[in-house]
XYZ file of C-alpha atoms in Angstrom:
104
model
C -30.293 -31.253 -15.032
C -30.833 -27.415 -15.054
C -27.894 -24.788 -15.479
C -27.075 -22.664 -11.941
C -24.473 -20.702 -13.075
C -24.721 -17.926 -15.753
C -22.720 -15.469 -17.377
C -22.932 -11.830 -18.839
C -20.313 -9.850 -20.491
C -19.007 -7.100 -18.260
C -20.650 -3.971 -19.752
C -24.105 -5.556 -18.822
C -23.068 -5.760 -15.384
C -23.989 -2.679 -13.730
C -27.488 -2.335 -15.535
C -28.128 -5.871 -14.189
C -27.333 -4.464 -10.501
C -29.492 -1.479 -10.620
C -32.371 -3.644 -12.110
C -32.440 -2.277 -15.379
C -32.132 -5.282 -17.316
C -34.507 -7.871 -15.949
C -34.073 -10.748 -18.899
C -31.234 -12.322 -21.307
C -32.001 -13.961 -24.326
C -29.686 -17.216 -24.981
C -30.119 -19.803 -27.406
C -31.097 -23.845 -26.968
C -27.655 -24.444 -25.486
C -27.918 -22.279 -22.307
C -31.844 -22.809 -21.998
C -31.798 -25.041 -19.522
C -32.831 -22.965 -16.735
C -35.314 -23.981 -14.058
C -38.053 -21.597 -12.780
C -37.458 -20.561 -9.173
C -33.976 -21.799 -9.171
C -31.154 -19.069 -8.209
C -28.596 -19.406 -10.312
C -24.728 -17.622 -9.165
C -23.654 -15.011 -12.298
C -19.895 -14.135 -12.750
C -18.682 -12.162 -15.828
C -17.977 -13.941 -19.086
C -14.650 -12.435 -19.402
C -13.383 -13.551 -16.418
C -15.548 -15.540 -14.212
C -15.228 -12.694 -11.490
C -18.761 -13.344 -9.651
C -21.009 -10.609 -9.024
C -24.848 -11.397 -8.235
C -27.581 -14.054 -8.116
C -30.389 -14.400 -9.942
C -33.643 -15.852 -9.065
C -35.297 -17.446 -12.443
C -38.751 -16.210 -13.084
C -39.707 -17.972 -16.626
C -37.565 -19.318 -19.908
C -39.884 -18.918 -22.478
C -39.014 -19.855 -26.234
C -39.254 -17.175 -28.982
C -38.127 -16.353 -32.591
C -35.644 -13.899 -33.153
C -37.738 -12.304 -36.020
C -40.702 -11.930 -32.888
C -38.244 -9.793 -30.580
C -40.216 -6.724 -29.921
C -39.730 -3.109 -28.152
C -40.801 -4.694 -24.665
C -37.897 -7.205 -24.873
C -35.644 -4.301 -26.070
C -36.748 -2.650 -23.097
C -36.594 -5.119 -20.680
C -32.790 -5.552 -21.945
C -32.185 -1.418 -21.275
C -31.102 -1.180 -25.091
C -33.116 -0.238 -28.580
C -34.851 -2.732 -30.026
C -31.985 -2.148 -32.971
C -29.304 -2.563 -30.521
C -30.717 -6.144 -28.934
C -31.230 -7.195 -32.641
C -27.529 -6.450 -33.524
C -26.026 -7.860 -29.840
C -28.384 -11.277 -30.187
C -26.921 -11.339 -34.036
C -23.420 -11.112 -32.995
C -23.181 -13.446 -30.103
C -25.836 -15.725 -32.020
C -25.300 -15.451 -35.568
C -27.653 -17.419 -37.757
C -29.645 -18.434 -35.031
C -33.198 -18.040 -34.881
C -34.820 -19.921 -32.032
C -33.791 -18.030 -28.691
C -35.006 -18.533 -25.599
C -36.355 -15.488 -23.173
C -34.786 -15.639 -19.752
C -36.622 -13.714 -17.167
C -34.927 -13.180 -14.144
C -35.365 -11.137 -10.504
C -32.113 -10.275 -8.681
C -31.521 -11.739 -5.173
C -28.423 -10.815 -3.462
């Protein structure tokens, strides 16, 4: 059964509402996402919803083959995605790319 609800911390919010971050990276347990499903997004710190996304692709990638376009694609360095991915996923190195269009 595929995942239709996701969440983002609250300082990724507004950079998610102007379209300046157009994919998350997650790891095998929040994968599950089915192309050209909308899923409803609320913030991680307190499940306040805000948007919905429409899912474009979830495509399986290394941590160690994260590159400037994903970086970019996330609106931060390709330092700062390395050191956000290690913090929320430490010690993890399959991730899962998450591209997504927003809807409403």
């Amino acid at each position: 059964m595929s995942l239709t609800t996701m969440t983002f911390f609250e300082r990724f919010e507004s950079d998610i509402l102007a379209g300046k971050k157009t994919i998350t990276i997650r790891d095998e347990s929040e994968c599950d996402y089915a192309a050209g499903s909308t899923v409803d997004v609320s913030t991680y710190e307190d499940g306040r919803w805000f948007c919905r996304l429409q899912i474009k692709s979830v495509t399986p990638i290394q941590f160690k083959e994260l590159t400037d376009f994903h970086a970019q694609q996330e609106n931060m360095s390709l330092q700062q995605l390395k050191q956000v991915i290690s913090e929320i996923y430490p010690n993890v190195s399959q991730l899962f790319v998450i591209d997504y269009q927003l809807v409403d």
